[in-house]
Short mmCIF file of C-alpha atoms in Angstrom, two decimals:
data_model
loop_
_atom_site.label_atom_id
_atom_site.label_comp_id
_atom_site.label_asym_id
_atom_site.label_seq_id
_atom_site.Cartn_x
_atom_site.Cartn_y
_atom_site.Cartn_z
CA MET V 1 -0.05 -0.16 0.08
CA ASP V 2 2.88 2.31 0.65
CA ASP V 3 3.90 1.99 -2.99
CA ILE V 4 0.80 4.59 -3.59
CA TYR V 5 2.65 7.23 -1.53
CA GLN V 6 5.46 7.78 -4.01
CA GLN V 7 7.35 10.78 -3.72
CA GLN V 8 5.81 12.44 -6.58
CA ILE V 9 2.34 12.39 -4.79
CA LEU V 10 3.76 13.32 -1.55
CA GLU V 11 5.63 16.24 -3.12
CA HIS V 12 2.53 17.57 -5.07
CA ALA V 13 0.13 16.58 -2.17
CA LYS V 14 2.23 19.03 0.47
CA TYR V 15 2.92 21.65 -2.21
CA PRO V 16 0.28 21.48 -5.16
CA HIS V 17 0.71 23.03 -8.11
CA ASN V 18 -1.86 26.09 -9.38
CA PHE V 19 -3.50 25.83 -6.07
CA GLY V 20 -6.06 28.68 -5.80
CA THR V 21 -9.17 30.36 -7.59
CA LEU V 22 -9.40 32.59 -10.76
CA ALA V 23 -11.44 35.47 -10.23
CA GLU V 24 -12.13 35.78 -14.16
CA ALA V 25 -13.04 32.13 -14.76
CA THR V 26 -14.73 31.23 -17.75
CA VAL V 27 -15.18 27.57 -16.26
CA SER V 28 -15.90 26.78 -12.68
CA HIS V 29 -16.96 23.86 -10.97
CA GLU V 30 -16.66 22.01 -7.98
CA GLU V 31 -17.04 18.45 -7.36
CA HIS V 32 -17.75 16.32 -4.09
CA ASN V 33 -17.05 12.46 -3.13
CA PRO V 34 -19.71 11.65 -0.78
CA LEU V 35 -17.69 9.06 0.84
CA CYS V 36 -15.35 11.25 2.33
CA GLY V 37 -16.67 14.42 1.86
CA ASP V 38 -13.54 15.68 -0.51
CA ARG V 39 -13.89 18.48 -2.98
CA VAL V 40 -12.23 19.61 -5.66
CA ARG V 41 -13.45 22.77 -7.52
CA ILE V 42 -11.52 23.49 -10.90
CA ASP V 43 -11.41 27.19 -12.49
CA LEU V 44 -10.39 27.42 -16.12
CA LEU V 45 -9.74 30.77 -17.94
CA ILE V 46 -10.47 30.20 -21.75
CA GLU V 47 -9.30 32.31 -24.73
CA GLY V 48 -10.29 31.12 -27.97
CA GLU V 49 -10.21 27.60 -27.61
CA VAL V 50 -7.62 27.49 -25.64
CA ILE V 51 -7.03 26.86 -21.80
CA THR V 52 -4.70 29.98 -20.83
CA ASP V 53 -4.81 29.53 -16.90
CA VAL V 54 -6.28 27.21 -14.60
CA ARG V 55 -6.56 26.72 -10.92
CA PHE V 56 -7.65 24.17 -8.37
CA SER V 57 -9.20 24.41 -4.54
CA GLY V 58 -10.71 22.28 -2.04
CA ARG V 59 -9.81 19.72 0.31
CA GLY V 60 -8.93 15.92 0.16
CA CYS V 61 -6.53 13.23 0.54
CA ALA V 62 -3.13 13.23 -0.90
CA ILE V 63 -3.93 11.33 -3.98
CA SER V 64 -7.01 13.71 -4.79
CA GLN V 65 -4.70 16.79 -4.30
CA ALA V 66 -1.67 15.08 -6.32
CA SER V 67 -4.05 13.98 -9.06
CA ALA V 68 -5.54 17.69 -9.16
CA SER V 69 -2.14 19.25 -9.19
CA LEU V 70 -1.07 17.33 -11.77
CA LEU V 71 -4.02 17.45 -13.96
CA THR V 72 -3.91 21.30 -13.83
CA ASP V 73 -0.21 21.52 -14.74
CA GLU V 74 -1.07 19.60 -17.87
CA LEU V 75 -4.31 21.61 -18.70
CA LYS V 76 -2.21 25.06 -19.15
CA GLY V 77 -2.06 25.95 -22.87
CA MET V 78 -4.13 22.97 -23.93
CA ALA V 79 -6.97 23.09 -26.62
CA VAL V 80 -10.59 22.82 -25.11
CA ALA V 81 -11.35 19.91 -27.26
CA GLN V 82 -8.07 18.10 -26.38
CA ALA V 83 -9.45 18.74 -22.59
CA LYS V 84 -12.62 17.24 -23.60
CA ALA V 85 -11.31 14.35 -24.58
CA PHE V 86 -8.52 14.20 -21.63
CA SER V 87 -9.59 10.38 -20.35
CA LYS V 88 -9.31 8.52 -17.27
CA ASP V 89 -6.36 6.60 -18.20
CA ASP V 90 -4.40 9.60 -19.63
CA LEU V 91 -4.76 11.03 -15.98
CA LEU V 92 -3.97 7.66 -14.38
CA GLU V 93 -1.07 7.73 -16.64
CA LEU V 94 -0.10 11.13 -15.54
CA ILE V 95 -0.38 9.83 -11.90
CA GLY V 96 1.53 7.06 -12.16
CA LEU V 97 -0.31 4.78 -9.62
CA PRO V 98 -1.47 1.11 -9.93
CA LEU V 99 -5.25 2.09 -8.70
CA SER V 100 -7.19 -0.21 -11.13
CA LYS V 101 -7.70 -2.72 -8.19
CA ASN V 102 -8.66 0.06 -5.63
CA PRO V 103 -12.02 1.57 -6.61
CA THR V 104 -12.18 3.87 -3.28
CA ARG V 105 -8.74 5.43 -3.84
CA LEU V 106 -9.45 5.61 -7.95
CA ARG V 107 -12.70 7.91 -7.34
CA CYS V 108 -10.12 10.06 -5.01
CA ALA V 109 -7.94 10.11 -8.45
CA LEU V 110 -10.85 10.76 -10.65
CA LEU V 111 -12.28 13.93 -8.72
CA SER V 112 -10.61 16.44 -10.54
CA LEU V 113 -11.30 15.09 -13.57
CA LYS V 114 -15.05 14.83 -13.17
CA ALA V 115 -14.66 18.57 -12.06
CA LEU V 116 -13.36 19.46 -15.13
CA LYS V 117 -15.14 17.29 -17.59
CA VAL V 118 -18.55 18.56 -15.78
CA GLY V 119 -17.31 22.07 -15.96
CA LEU V 120 -16.62 21.99 -19.41
CA TYR V 121 -19.65 20.07 -20.56
CA GLY V 122 -21.52 22.74 -18.73
CA THR V 123 -23.98 19.57 -17.30
CA ALA V 124 -24.05 17.16 -14.64
CA GLN V 125 -24.16 14.43 -17.33
CA ILE V 126 -21.04 12.74 -16.16
CA HIS V 127 -21.92 9.66 -13.78
CA ASP V 128 -19.89 8.71 -10.74
CA ASP V 129 -19.47 5.51 -12.78
CA GLU V 130 -15.48 5.95 -13.67
CA ASP V 131 -16.09 4.28 -16.67
CA GLU V 132 -18.18 7.03 -18.29
CA PHE V 133 -14.96 9.18 -18.37
CA MET N 1 1.87 -1.75 27.28
CA ALA N 2 -0.77 -1.76 29.77
CA THR N 3 -1.52 -4.97 31.27
CA LEU N 4 -5.24 -6.20 30.85
CA THR N 5 -6.43 -8.53 33.37
CA GLN N 6 -9.12 -11.20 34.34
CA PHE N 7 -10.14 -11.71 30.85
CA ASP N 8 -8.51 -14.44 28.66
CA VAL N 9 -7.83 -12.47 24.89
CA LEU N 10 -5.43 -14.95 23.60
CA ALA N 11 -7.75 -17.76 24.18
CA ILE N 12 -10.73 -15.41 22.60
CA ARG N 13 -8.70 -14.70 19.72
CA ARG N 14 -8.27 -18.10 18.72
CA GLU N 15 -11.87 -18.54 18.29
CA PHE N 16 -11.63 -16.17 15.18
CA PRO N 17 -10.08 -18.09 12.24
CA ILE N 18 -9.89 -14.69 10.66
CA LEU N 19 -7.54 -13.16 12.87
CA GLN N 20 -4.85 -15.66 12.30
CA GLN N 21 -3.56 -14.27 8.79
CA GLU N 22 -1.11 -11.64 7.78
CA VAL N 23 -2.40 -8.45 5.68
CA ASN N 24 0.22 -6.55 3.82
CA GLY N 25 3.39 -8.96 5.76
CA HIS N 26 1.83 -8.18 9.52
CA ARG N 27 -0.47 -10.07 11.52
CA LEU N 28 -4.04 -8.27 11.20
CA ALA N 29 -4.75 -5.89 13.48
CA PHE N 30 -8.64 -5.41 12.99
CA LEU N 31 -9.67 -2.52 14.58
CA ASP N 32 -12.90 -1.60 12.77
CA SER N 33 -15.21 -3.75 14.67
CA GLY N 34 -17.62 -0.69 14.91
CA ALA N 35 -18.02 -1.28 11.12
CA SER N 36 -19.03 -5.17 11.44
CA SER N 37 -17.31 -7.37 13.76
CA GLN N 38 -15.24 -10.69 12.84
CA LYS N 39 -17.02 -14.20 13.42
CA PRO N 40 -15.82 -16.57 15.84
CA ARG N 41 -15.58 -20.44 14.81
CA VAL N 42 -18.60 -21.38 16.61
CA VAL N 43 -20.95 -18.79 14.72
CA ILE N 44 -19.10 -20.01 11.41
CA ASP N 45 -19.66 -23.54 12.23
CA CYS N 46 -23.41 -22.83 13.05
CA LEU N 47 -23.86 -21.58 9.93
CA GLU N 48 -22.44 -24.41 7.77
CA ASP N 49 -24.07 -26.84 10.15
CA TYR N 50 -27.53 -25.41 9.40
CA TYR N 51 -26.96 -25.60 5.66
CA ARG N 52 -25.39 -28.87 5.51
CA ARG N 53 -27.72 -30.69 7.92
CA TYR N 54 -31.27 -29.39 8.21
CA ASN N 55 -31.64 -26.78 5.65
CA ALA N 56 -35.40 -25.89 4.93
CA ASN N 57 -38.12 -23.04 5.07
CA VAL N 58 -39.33 -22.57 8.51
CA HIS N 59 -42.96 -22.22 9.76
CA ARG N 60 -44.13 -24.60 6.80
CA GLY N 61 -43.41 -27.80 6.16
CA VAL N 62 -44.31 -30.83 8.77
CA TYR N 63 -41.09 -32.73 7.62
CA LYS N 64 -38.33 -33.47 10.23
CA LEU N 65 -35.85 -30.73 8.58
CA SER N 66 -38.15 -27.84 8.04
CA GLU N 67 -39.23 -28.78 12.22
CA GLU N 68 -35.61 -28.85 13.15
CA ALA N 69 -35.12 -25.22 11.28
CA THR N 70 -38.32 -23.84 12.94
CA PHE N 71 -37.34 -24.98 15.91
CA ALA N 72 -33.73 -23.81 15.83
CA TYR N 73 -35.01 -20.17 14.65
CA GLU N 74 -37.35 -19.85 17.29
CA ARG N 75 -34.76 -20.85 19.90
CA ALA N 76 -32.34 -18.35 18.37
CA ARG N 77 -35.39 -15.52 19.08
CA GLY N 78 -35.23 -16.95 22.93
CA LYS N 79 -31.69 -16.25 22.84
CA VAL N 80 -31.93 -12.84 21.78
CA ALA N 81 -34.83 -12.30 24.14
CA ARG N 82 -32.83 -13.30 26.83
CA LEU N 83 -29.44 -11.53 26.29
CA ILE N 84 -31.87 -7.81 26.07
CA GLY N 85 -33.77 -8.75 28.95
CA ALA N 86 -37.12 -8.71 26.80
CA ARG N 87 -40.22 -10.01 28.77
CA SER N 88 -41.40 -12.28 25.93
CA GLN N 89 -39.54 -13.60 23.18
CA ARG N 90 -42.50 -12.51 21.21
CA GLU N 91 -41.09 -9.24 21.30
CA VAL N 92 -37.88 -9.68 19.34
CA ILE N 93 -38.56 -9.30 15.42
CA PHE N 94 -36.15 -10.49 13.11
CA VAL N 95 -34.83 -7.79 10.35
CA ARG N 96 -31.99 -7.46 8.40
CA ASN N 97 -30.21 -5.07 10.29
CA THR N 98 -30.55 -1.78 12.44
CA THR N 99 -31.30 0.47 9.52
CA GLU N 100 -34.24 -1.61 8.59
CA ALA N 101 -35.65 -1.74 12.31
CA ILE N 102 -35.68 1.55 12.45
CA ASN N 103 -37.49 1.92 9.22
CA LEU N 104 -40.04 -0.61 10.39
CA VAL N 105 -40.63 1.51 13.26
CA ALA N 106 -40.86 4.82 11.26
CA HIS N 107 -43.46 3.10 8.66
CA SER N 108 -45.25 0.93 11.30
CA TRP N 109 -45.80 2.93 14.23
CA GLY N 110 -44.85 6.32 12.85
CA GLY N 111 -47.22 6.21 10.20
CA THR N 112 -50.07 5.42 12.44
CA ASN N 113 -49.00 7.62 15.31
CA LEU N 114 -47.66 10.85 13.58
CA GLY N 115 -49.25 13.62 12.07
CA PRO N 116 -48.97 17.22 11.22
CA GLY N 117 -47.19 19.39 14.11
CA ASP N 118 -46.04 16.24 15.97
CA ARG N 119 -42.46 16.30 16.61
CA ILE N 120 -39.58 13.64 16.50
CA LEU N 121 -36.33 14.49 18.76
CA LEU N 122 -32.97 13.49 17.42
CA THR N 123 -29.43 14.28 18.37
CA LEU N 124 -26.69 15.50 16.44
CA MET N 125 -24.83 12.32 17.02
CA GLU N 126 -26.88 10.17 15.18
CA HIS N 127 -25.95 7.73 12.52
CA HIS N 128 -27.76 8.47 9.06
CA ALA N 129 -29.84 5.16 9.92
CA ASN N 130 -31.53 7.07 12.64
CA ILE N 131 -31.74 10.32 11.06
CA VAL N 132 -33.02 9.74 7.34
CA PRO N 133 -36.03 7.45 7.99
CA TRP N 134 -37.41 10.10 10.38
CA GLN N 135 -36.92 12.58 7.78
CA MET N 136 -38.89 10.61 5.30
CA LEU N 137 -41.66 10.05 7.94
CA ALA N 138 -41.82 13.77 8.44
CA GLN N 139 -42.28 14.09 4.57
CA ARG N 140 -45.02 12.02 4.82
CA THR N 141 -46.61 12.73 7.91
CA GLY N 142 -46.16 16.46 8.12
CA ALA N 143 -44.37 15.96 11.50
CA GLU N 144 -41.18 18.05 12.33
CA LEU N 145 -37.76 17.05 13.39
CA ASP N 146 -35.70 18.68 16.25
CA TYR N 147 -32.11 17.74 17.05
CA LEU N 148 -30.59 17.54 20.87
CA GLY N 149 -27.59 19.74 20.47
CA ILE N 150 -23.77 18.22 21.66
CA ASP N 151 -20.90 19.99 23.59
CA GLY N 152 -17.33 20.00 22.89
CA GLU N 153 -16.61 16.97 24.04
CA GLY N 154 -19.47 15.48 22.22
CA ARG N 155 -21.81 14.86 25.36
CA LEU N 156 -25.56 15.58 24.77
CA ILE N 157 -26.74 18.87 26.25
CA LEU N 158 -29.45 17.68 28.65
CA GLU N 159 -30.39 21.05 29.53
CA GLU N 160 -31.81 21.56 25.85
CA LEU N 161 -34.30 19.14 26.50
CA ASP N 162 -36.51 21.69 28.40
CA GLN N 163 -37.21 23.64 25.48
CA LYS N 164 -37.06 20.73 22.78
CA LEU N 165 -38.92 17.75 24.36
CA THR N 166 -42.78 19.04 24.74
CA GLU N 167 -46.08 17.83 24.48
CA GLN N 168 -45.99 17.83 20.60
CA THR N 169 -42.87 15.50 20.68
CA LYS N 170 -44.29 11.83 19.79
CA LEU N 171 -40.59 9.96 19.68
CA VAL N 172 -37.13 10.38 20.87
CA ALA N 173 -34.85 8.78 18.62
CA VAL N 174 -31.45 8.48 20.46
CA THR N 175 -28.17 6.14 19.85
CA HIS N 176 -27.57 4.35 22.90
CA GLN N 177 -23.39 4.80 22.18
CA SER N 178 -22.34 6.94 19.39
CA ASN N 179 -20.48 5.18 16.31
CA VAL N 180 -17.74 7.82 16.25
CA LEU N 181 -17.52 9.53 19.74
CA GLY N 182 -17.91 6.52 21.97
CA THR N 183 -20.28 8.29 23.92
CA ILE N 184 -22.51 6.34 25.85
CA ASN N 185 -25.96 8.46 26.45
CA PRO N 186 -27.94 8.14 29.85
CA ILE N 187 -31.26 6.17 28.17
CA ALA N 188 -32.59 5.74 31.39
CA PHE N 189 -33.08 9.52 32.00
CA LEU N 190 -33.75 10.14 28.64
CA ALA N 191 -36.65 7.61 29.04
CA LYS N 192 -38.07 9.23 31.78
CA ARG N 193 -38.02 12.32 30.53
CA ALA N 194 -39.89 10.94 27.12
CA HIS N 195 -42.15 9.39 29.03
CA ALA N 196 -43.00 12.49 31.20
CA VAL N 197 -44.47 14.25 28.11
CA GLY N 198 -45.99 10.93 26.38
CA ALA N 199 -43.42 10.15 23.94
CA LYS N 200 -41.94 6.90 23.24
CA LEU N 201 -38.15 6.06 23.30
CA LEU N 202 -36.23 4.26 20.41
CA VAL N 203 -32.58 3.27 20.97
CA ASP N 204 -30.38 2.54 18.22
CA GLY N 205 -28.36 0.09 19.91
CA ALA N 206 -25.81 -1.11 16.77
CA GLN N 207 -22.86 -0.05 19.06
CA SER N 208 -24.08 -1.04 22.79
CA VAL N 209 -25.49 -3.93 22.62
CA PRO N 210 -22.53 -6.09 21.24
CA HIS N 211 -20.27 -4.01 23.88
CA MET N 212 -22.21 -4.23 27.25
CA PRO N 213 -24.70 -5.40 29.24
CA VAL N 214 -28.20 -4.06 27.77
CA ASN N 215 -31.43 -4.73 29.66
CA VAL N 216 -34.62 -3.22 27.93
CA GLN N 217 -36.38 -3.10 31.08
CA GLU N 218 -33.65 -1.22 33.17
CA LEU N 219 -33.20 1.30 30.22
CA GLY N 220 -37.11 1.93 30.26
CA CYS N 221 -37.20 2.39 26.34
CA ASP N 222 -39.84 1.33 24.16
CA PHE N 223 -37.99 0.29 21.07
CA LEU N 224 -34.30 -1.15 20.47
CA ALA N 225 -32.90 -1.73 16.94
CA PHE N 226 -29.27 -3.77 16.65
CA SER N 227 -27.68 -5.56 14.04
CA GLY N 228 -26.28 -9.20 13.97
CA HIS N 229 -23.06 -8.15 12.26
CA LYS N 230 -21.62 -6.10 14.67
CA MET N 231 -22.11 -8.88 17.74
CA CYS N 232 -20.06 -11.83 16.21
CA ALA N 233 -23.07 -12.98 13.94
CA PRO N 234 -23.39 -13.18 9.94
CA THR N 235 -24.79 -9.92 8.02
CA GLY N 236 -28.46 -9.95 6.87
CA ILE N 237 -29.75 -10.27 10.37
CA GLY N 238 -31.06 -8.05 12.55
CA VAL N 239 -33.35 -7.22 15.82
CA LEU N 240 -36.29 -4.93 16.43
CA TRP N 241 -37.34 -5.01 20.10
CA ALA N 242 -40.52 -3.56 20.75
CA ARG N 243 -42.90 -3.62 23.74
CA ARG N 244 -45.51 -6.25 23.50
CA ASP N 245 -48.43 -3.54 23.39
CA LEU N 246 -46.87 -1.39 20.86
CA LEU N 247 -46.00 -3.93 18.64
CA GLU N 248 -49.51 -5.30 19.16
CA ALA N 249 -51.12 -2.07 18.09
CA MET N 250 -48.81 -1.74 15.04
CA PRO N 251 -49.76 -2.41 11.49
CA PRO N 252 -47.35 -4.69 9.42
CA PHE N 253 -44.83 -3.64 7.32
CA LEU N 254 -43.89 -5.57 4.44
CA GLY N 255 -46.83 -7.53 3.48
CA GLY N 256 -46.71 -11.21 1.95
CA GLY N 257 -45.92 -14.53 3.15
CA SER N 258 -45.70 -15.46 6.64
CA MET N 259 -47.04 -12.36 8.08
CA ILE N 260 -51.13 -13.21 7.59
CA LYS N 261 -53.70 -15.67 9.34
CA LEU N 262 -56.13 -15.42 6.19
CA VAL N 263 -55.96 -14.01 2.65
CA GLU N 264 -58.88 -13.04 0.73
CA LEU N 265 -58.98 -11.48 -2.73
CA GLU N 266 -59.54 -8.00 -1.50
CA GLN N 267 -58.10 -7.95 1.72
CA SER N 268 -55.73 -10.10 4.46
CA THR N 269 -56.06 -10.44 8.02
CA TYR N 270 -52.51 -10.20 9.97
CA ALA N 271 -50.75 -12.88 11.97
CA ASP N 272 -49.81 -12.12 15.59
CA VAL N 273 -46.63 -10.90 16.39
CA PRO N 274 -43.72 -11.19 15.75
CA SER N 275 -44.98 -12.76 12.23
CA ARG N 276 -46.80 -9.86 11.58
CA PHE N 277 -43.50 -8.12 10.93
CA GLU N 278 -41.53 -11.10 9.27
CA ALA N 279 -42.88 -11.23 5.73
CA GLY N 280 -41.43 -13.59 3.47
CA THR N 281 -38.72 -16.03 4.17
CA PRO N 282 -36.25 -14.72 6.64
CA ALA N 283 -32.33 -14.92 6.93
CA ILE N 284 -33.01 -19.12 8.80
CA GLY N 285 -29.20 -19.75 9.10
CA GLU N 286 -28.24 -16.03 10.08
CA ALA N 287 -30.81 -16.01 12.65
CA ILE N 288 -29.75 -19.03 14.18
CA ALA N 289 -26.14 -18.04 14.29
CA LEU N 290 -27.08 -14.95 15.69
CA GLY N 291 -28.55 -17.08 18.97
CA GLU N 292 -25.17 -18.75 18.89
CA ALA N 293 -23.45 -15.64 18.80
CA CYS N 294 -25.52 -14.50 21.60
CA ASP N 295 -24.57 -17.81 23.56
CA PHE N 296 -20.62 -16.78 22.54
CA LEU N 297 -20.82 -13.21 23.96
CA SER N 298 -22.59 -14.42 27.12
CA GLY N 299 -20.42 -17.14 27.63
CA ILE N 300 -17.93 -14.41 28.00
CA GLY N 301 -20.24 -12.54 29.89
CA MET N 302 -21.21 -8.83 28.86
CA ALA N 303 -20.09 -7.14 31.76
CA ALA N 304 -16.60 -8.59 31.34
CA ILE N 305 -16.54 -7.77 27.58
CA GLN N 306 -17.46 -4.09 28.62
CA GLN N 307 -14.76 -4.05 31.44
CA TYR N 308 -12.27 -5.30 28.99
CA GLU N 309 -13.14 -2.94 26.18
CA HIS N 310 -13.02 -0.24 28.77
CA GLU N 311 -9.65 -1.08 29.65
CA LEU N 312 -8.35 -1.10 26.57
CA LEU N 313 -10.26 2.27 25.85
CA THR N 314 -8.70 3.77 28.66
CA TYR N 315 -4.88 2.67 27.14
CA GLY N 316 -6.20 3.73 23.86
CA LEU N 317 -6.96 7.26 25.07
CA GLU N 318 -3.57 7.88 27.03
CA ARG N 319 -1.30 6.20 23.96
CA LEU N 320 -2.97 8.11 21.23
CA SER N 321 -3.06 11.27 23.22
CA GLN N 322 1.02 11.04 22.56
CA VAL N 323 1.16 11.39 19.18
CA ASP N 324 1.96 14.38 17.81
CA GLY N 325 -0.60 16.56 16.19
CA LEU N 326 -3.70 14.24 16.86
CA THR N 327 -7.08 15.35 17.72
CA ILE N 328 -9.34 13.12 19.29
CA TYR N 329 -13.02 13.71 18.91
CA GLY N 330 -15.66 12.80 21.74
CA PRO N 331 -15.22 12.34 25.35
CA HIS N 332 -11.48 12.82 26.75
CA SER N 333 -11.92 9.95 29.48
CA ALA N 334 -13.13 6.87 29.39
CA GLU N 335 -16.34 7.36 31.65
CA ASP N 336 -19.29 6.73 29.90
CA ARG N 337 -17.42 5.91 26.59
CA GLY N 338 -17.58 2.93 24.39
CA GLY N 339 -14.82 1.66 22.28
CA ALA N 340 -14.57 3.72 19.46
CA ILE N 341 -11.43 6.42 19.06
CA SER N 342 -12.16 8.70 16.03
CA PHE N 343 -9.48 11.65 15.41
CA THR N 344 -7.82 13.46 12.66
CA LEU N 345 -4.03 13.99 12.63
CA ASP N 346 -2.73 17.41 11.27
CA GLY N 347 -1.62 17.34 7.92
CA VAL N 348 -2.65 14.11 7.07
CA HIS N 349 -6.03 13.15 5.54
CA PRO N 350 -8.04 10.40 7.04
CA HIS N 351 -8.09 8.54 3.61
CA ASP N 352 -4.20 8.66 3.76
CA ILE N 353 -3.91 7.47 6.91
CA ALA N 354 -6.13 4.29 6.69
CA ALA N 355 -4.34 3.82 3.60
CA ILE N 356 -0.62 3.84 5.45
CA LEU N 357 -1.90 1.91 8.59
CA ASP N 358 -3.23 -0.73 6.02
CA GLY N 359 0.33 -0.78 5.03
CA GLU N 360 1.16 -2.15 8.83
CA GLY N 361 -1.56 -4.36 8.96
CA VAL N 362 -3.91 -2.37 10.75
CA ALA N 363 -7.51 -1.68 9.68
CA VAL N 364 -9.01 1.37 10.40
CA ARG N 365 -12.05 2.95 8.98
CA ALA N 366 -11.68 6.74 7.51
CA GLY N 367 -14.78 8.58 6.39
CA HIS N 368 -17.59 10.70 7.92
CA HIS N 369 -19.12 7.00 9.60
CA CYS N 370 -22.65 8.09 8.13
CA THR N 371 -22.64 10.66 10.43
CA GLN N 372 -22.40 13.88 8.04
CA PRO N 373 -24.36 16.40 10.67
CA LEU N 374 -21.87 15.32 13.45
CA HIS N 375 -18.76 16.34 11.31
CA ARG N 376 -20.30 18.92 10.00
CA PHE N 377 -20.68 19.93 13.77
CA PHE N 378 -17.22 19.78 14.19
CA ASP N 379 -16.37 21.46 11.35
CA ILE N 380 -14.47 18.72 9.35
CA PRO N 381 -15.28 16.36 6.57
CA ALA N 382 -13.66 13.43 7.59
CA THR N 383 -12.19 11.40 10.91
CA THR N 384 -10.38 8.33 10.86
CA ARG N 385 -11.71 5.71 13.63
CA ALA N 386 -10.17 2.78 15.49
CA SER N 387 -12.66 0.50 17.05
CA PHE N 388 -12.00 -2.07 19.74
CA TYR N 389 -13.89 -5.30 20.40
CA ILE N 390 -12.88 -8.58 22.65
CA TYR N 391 -10.15 -9.87 20.60
CA ASN N 392 -8.09 -6.80 20.28
CA LEU N 393 -4.88 -6.01 21.97
CA ALA N 394 -3.05 -3.64 24.00
CA GLU N 395 -0.15 -4.03 21.40
CA GLU N 396 -2.21 -3.54 18.38
CA VAL N 397 -2.99 -0.35 19.67
CA ASP N 398 0.57 0.80 20.14
CA ARG N 399 1.03 -0.50 16.57
CA LEU N 400 -1.95 2.01 15.66
CA ALA N 401 0.17 4.70 17.29
CA HIS N 402 3.27 3.89 15.51
CA GLY N 403 1.48 3.74 12.19
CA LEU N 404 0.38 7.18 12.83
CA GLU N 405 3.77 8.36 13.69
CA LYS N 406 4.97 7.05 10.48
CA ALA N 407 1.84 8.94 8.60
CA ARG N 408 3.36 12.11 10.30
CA ARG N 409 6.67 11.60 9.29
CA MET N 410 6.21 11.00 5.47
CA PHE N 411 3.56 14.15 5.23
CA ALA N 412 5.77 16.44 7.18
#
């Protein structure tokens, strides 16, 4: 189990990148994990069809915070269409953790992605089922 | 390490096959019995014996197997009745779990006894199982909910009864022991106060019946709900106990087989209690195994169990208070407090704590423990909980503390 607390995860959890909010956000959306009360909000500044700035805020475990930190790093400068297509597997590759057999922690890892997707699509059509991503 | 006396915990541990294993390279330290207890060999054997030797439906066949199953099922009802001091085993209704027991009362008793303007008094420390059924009942009937507050150490503020317990209050529903804080509530006192205004008292005994002597006559309550799986019995079996006169006046909860006397095309007459509330084929083997679990616990002695867990808790509170950055929620002394310790650790999220402890073979629970209003009161999203039972060791408390210290170092 300790192997999920790799140095990269601990560093991002302790010193998250892009933590905060954007006053001028084009898109802002918060998602909750009812299991543990964790929440992640993603703020996007979109200019043209490109995400020019991004922040995340909220609270949660090391996995959810590190995941949001890594995801927001990736999103900066990304085309909106590309962000919409960013998949669960893309994020898991970014995080680099073997979470496929750990559905509870998988949910933690995917909270930021859910906030991103629901925010971008502007609806709550994304369901809890991780396979929908 | 504390010395725990007059209780052969090592002998008890040998009765639990699951404890003989290693998890992640360490001997399993199971500190999540508040969620569900482990099962002793006698209970597992009892379940297997039923399925291997006399599996048959109850209250139906005239053949030997069915008679034997019926006899064992009803004998289990008697064992439960004796464990909690019921006057008659007819007062014991087999249900799936505490949640179903409370829903049964809400639908059957609540549906006929509550209306607009009536009030139900709950407390801030209730499990969702003792909140949501009452919210649903309130929506159906127009009744309203009140909540008794708690103080910073997680004890009920009893002075609030003067305002919140009124002639309009028809029911007080309260947990005997908080699943998060460990607080043991003064049920006999609450029963007197409730009855003084003509209200009934329902007790959520999910966390008390497995851990201490519980006698419904001494408590003076009207309803008691508890689950088998937290007291060494299988899942899928629980109990609603209620006073006979209340049960006799209550309409059925679910309709179907077993709960009728006579079924005509348009209407039916219902069976006597307890069958009236046990529609359909019940969890027969599980009920019989619950009876076996009652024997197992009584054999150790509920007072001895309470005493042992009290010593373990006293040691746990002392040992955990030495962990830097740790905050315990609930009473800081072991007095009137059961063996559950919920805490937060500065800088480490409960999920991460539980995962790191799992790496050490220590099983604890992280989350809101189905008590969101309570966590909101303390303004925290989640806690980590260690909960004790008869098979836990002081040494496991030490392993918990070491694991927490490791977590602190990792996130420092």
